[in-house]
Amino acid sequence: MATQAVTDATFDAEVRQSDIPVVVDFWAEWCGPCKQIGPALEEASTALEGKVKIVKVDVEQDNQTAASLGVRGIPSLFVFKNGEIVNQKAGTNGVTTGPLMQKWIEESI
């Protein structure tokens, strides 16, 4: 399963009300580091299918959720479990490959 796009309007339904943990990637098209971790997120999404959902929020189009969570820079990754934030990471340090991303996600959930 590939990552999916989420908007401010669909955030609560897709993330906070999800039956499984959700990784949220706050990103933008112009962000180089965001593009760098994109393949790692896709790989982790496939490896962890059924265990976790990975979604992306484009902060250029949908910035209210990012602002409400205090996102100051991108990429910013948040892990939600039962509607609550259980882990977060700003930047790409330690999650640049699929296996590293998967390890971080598994340790978070």
mmCIF file of C-alpha atoms in Angstrom:
data_model
loop_
_atom_site.group_PDB
_atom_site.id
_atom_site.type_symbol
_atom_site.label_atom_id
_atom_site.label_comp_id
_atom_site.label_asym_id
_atom_site.label_seq_id
_atom_site.Cartn_x
_atom_site.Cartn_y
_atom_site.Cartn_z
ATOM 1 C CA MET A 1 0.000 0.000 0.000
ATOM 2 C CA ALA A 2 1.389 3.362 -1.000
ATOM 3 C CA THR A 3 1.344 6.479 1.110
ATOM 4 C CA GLN A 4 -1.801 8.550 0.764
ATOM 5 C CA ALA A 5 -2.484 12.269 0.732
ATOM 6 C CA VAL A 6 -4.423 13.764 3.633
ATOM 7 C CA THR A 7 -5.798 17.294 3.903
ATOM 8 C CA ASP A 8 -6.766 19.492 6.830
ATOM 9 C CA ALA A 9 -10.368 18.466 6.125
ATOM 10 C CA THR A 10 -9.657 14.713 6.208
ATOM 11 C CA PHE A 11 -6.956 14.672 8.909
ATOM 12 C CA ASP A 12 -9.149 13.728 11.881
ATOM 13 C CA ALA A 13 -10.939 10.923 10.033
ATOM 14 C CA GLU A 14 -7.788 9.478 8.454
ATOM 15 C CA VAL A 15 -5.353 9.974 11.331
ATOM 16 C CA ARG A 16 -6.934 10.598 14.721
ATOM 17 C CA GLN A 17 -9.767 8.087 14.181
ATOM 18 C CA SER A 18 -7.656 5.378 12.527
ATOM 19 C CA ASP A 19 -7.833 1.840 13.915
ATOM 20 C CA ILE A 20 -4.100 1.374 13.292
ATOM 21 C CA PRO A 21 -1.111 3.655 14.006
ATOM 22 C CA VAL A 22 -0.533 6.416 11.456
ATOM 23 C CA VAL A 23 2.704 8.093 10.385
ATOM 24 C CA VAL A 24 2.112 11.632 9.119
ATOM 25 C CA ASP A 25 4.702 13.260 6.857
ATOM 26 C CA PHE A 26 4.365 17.047 6.687
ATOM 27 C CA TRP A 27 6.106 18.036 3.452
ATOM 28 C CA ALA A 28 6.101 20.358 0.426
ATOM 29 C CA GLU A 29 6.898 19.839 -3.258
ATOM 30 C CA TRP A 30 9.817 22.319 -3.164
ATOM 31 C CA CYS A 31 11.481 20.644 -0.142
ATOM 32 C CA GLY A 32 14.579 18.638 -1.131
ATOM 33 C CA PRO A 33 14.887 16.658 2.126
ATOM 34 C CA CYS A 34 11.149 15.840 1.875
ATOM 35 C CA LYS A 35 11.752 14.304 -1.539
ATOM 36 C CA GLN A 36 14.783 12.476 -0.145
ATOM 37 C CA ILE A 37 12.710 10.530 2.412
ATOM 38 C CA GLY A 38 9.760 9.952 0.065
ATOM 39 C CA PRO A 39 11.080 6.611 -1.239
ATOM 40 C CA ALA A 40 11.864 5.476 2.335
ATOM 41 C CA LEU A 41 8.266 6.210 3.347
ATOM 42 C CA GLU A 42 6.919 4.299 0.341
ATOM 43 C CA GLU A 43 9.158 1.317 1.127
ATOM 44 C CA ALA A 44 8.151 1.320 4.797
ATOM 45 C CA SER A 45 4.492 1.618 3.801
ATOM 46 C CA THR A 46 4.767 -1.563 1.748
ATOM 47 C CA ALA A 47 6.783 -3.430 4.390
ATOM 48 C CA LEU A 48 4.394 -2.496 7.202
ATOM 49 C CA GLU A 49 1.128 -2.850 5.274
ATOM 50 C CA GLY A 50 -1.731 -3.624 7.638
ATOM 51 C CA LYS A 51 0.295 -2.599 10.714
ATOM 52 C CA VAL A 52 0.541 1.128 10.054
ATOM 53 C CA LYS A 53 -0.829 3.725 7.652
ATOM 54 C CA ILE A 54 1.501 6.353 6.200
ATOM 55 C CA VAL A 55 0.010 9.631 5.029
ATOM 56 C CA LYS A 56 1.395 12.880 3.671
ATOM 57 C CA VAL A 57 0.157 16.417 4.286
ATOM 58 C CA ASP A 58 1.341 19.063 1.798
ATOM 59 C CA VAL A 59 1.866 22.130 3.986
ATOM 60 C CA GLU A 60 1.617 24.450 0.976
ATOM 61 C CA GLN A 61 -1.985 23.392 0.403
ATOM 62 C CA ASP A 62 -3.042 22.371 3.913
ATOM 63 C CA ASN A 63 -1.226 24.207 6.697
ATOM 64 C CA GLN A 64 -3.792 24.447 9.498
ATOM 65 C CA THR A 65 -3.078 20.993 10.920
ATOM 66 C CA ALA A 66 0.683 21.538 10.727
ATOM 67 C CA ALA A 67 0.330 24.877 12.510
ATOM 68 C CA SER A 68 -1.889 23.389 15.218
ATOM 69 C CA LEU A 69 0.755 20.713 15.883
ATOM 70 C CA GLY A 70 3.572 23.250 16.057
ATOM 71 C CA VAL A 71 5.348 22.154 12.875
ATOM 72 C CA ARG A 72 8.065 24.733 12.253
ATOM 73 C CA GLY A 73 10.118 22.964 9.602
ATOM 74 C CA ILE A 74 9.737 20.198 7.075
ATOM 75 C CA PRO A 75 9.963 17.338 6.699
ATOM 76 C CA SER A 76 8.313 16.626 10.031
ATOM 77 C CA LEU A 77 7.126 13.136 10.874
ATOM 78 C CA PHE A 78 4.518 12.406 13.532
ATOM 79 C CA VAL A 79 3.385 8.978 14.700
ATOM 80 C CA PHE A 80 -0.203 8.789 15.970
ATOM 81 C CA LYS A 81 -1.569 5.844 17.914
ATOM 82 C CA ASN A 82 -5.154 5.846 19.198
ATOM 83 C CA GLY A 83 -5.447 9.471 18.083
ATOM 84 C CA GLU A 84 -2.484 10.667 20.150
ATOM 85 C CA ILE A 85 1.059 11.624 19.141
ATOM 86 C CA VAL A 86 3.448 8.931 20.374
ATOM 87 C CA ASN A 87 6.601 10.040 18.536
ATOM 88 C CA GLN A 88 7.825 12.745 16.214
ATOM 89 C CA LYS A 89 10.911 13.637 14.241
ATOM 90 C CA ALA A 90 11.957 16.782 12.420
ATOM 91 C CA GLY A 91 14.266 16.420 9.445
ATOM 92 C CA THR A 92 15.704 13.318 7.822
ATOM 93 C CA ASN A 93 18.337 12.272 10.364
ATOM 94 C CA GLY A 94 18.228 8.513 10.823
ATOM 95 C CA VAL A 95 15.361 7.795 8.410
ATOM 96 C CA THR A 96 16.859 8.217 4.935
ATOM 97 C CA THR A 97 16.400 4.611 3.770
ATOM 98 C CA GLY A 98 13.444 2.251 3.842
ATOM 99 C CA PRO A 99 14.951 -0.062 6.498
ATOM 100 C CA LEU A 100 15.882 2.897 8.747
ATOM 101 C CA MET A 101 12.421 4.423 8.328
ATOM 102 C CA GLN A 102 10.794 1.069 9.047
ATOM 103 C CA LYS A 103 12.900 0.603 12.194
ATOM 104 C CA TRP A 104 11.950 4.079 13.490
ATOM 105 C CA ILE A 105 8.276 3.436 12.807
ATOM 106 C CA GLU A 106 8.305 -0.018 14.442
ATOM 107 C CA GLU A 107 10.028 1.391 17.540
ATOM 108 C CA SER A 108 7.346 4.109 17.693
ATOM 109 C CA ILE A 109 4.293 1.872 17.485
#
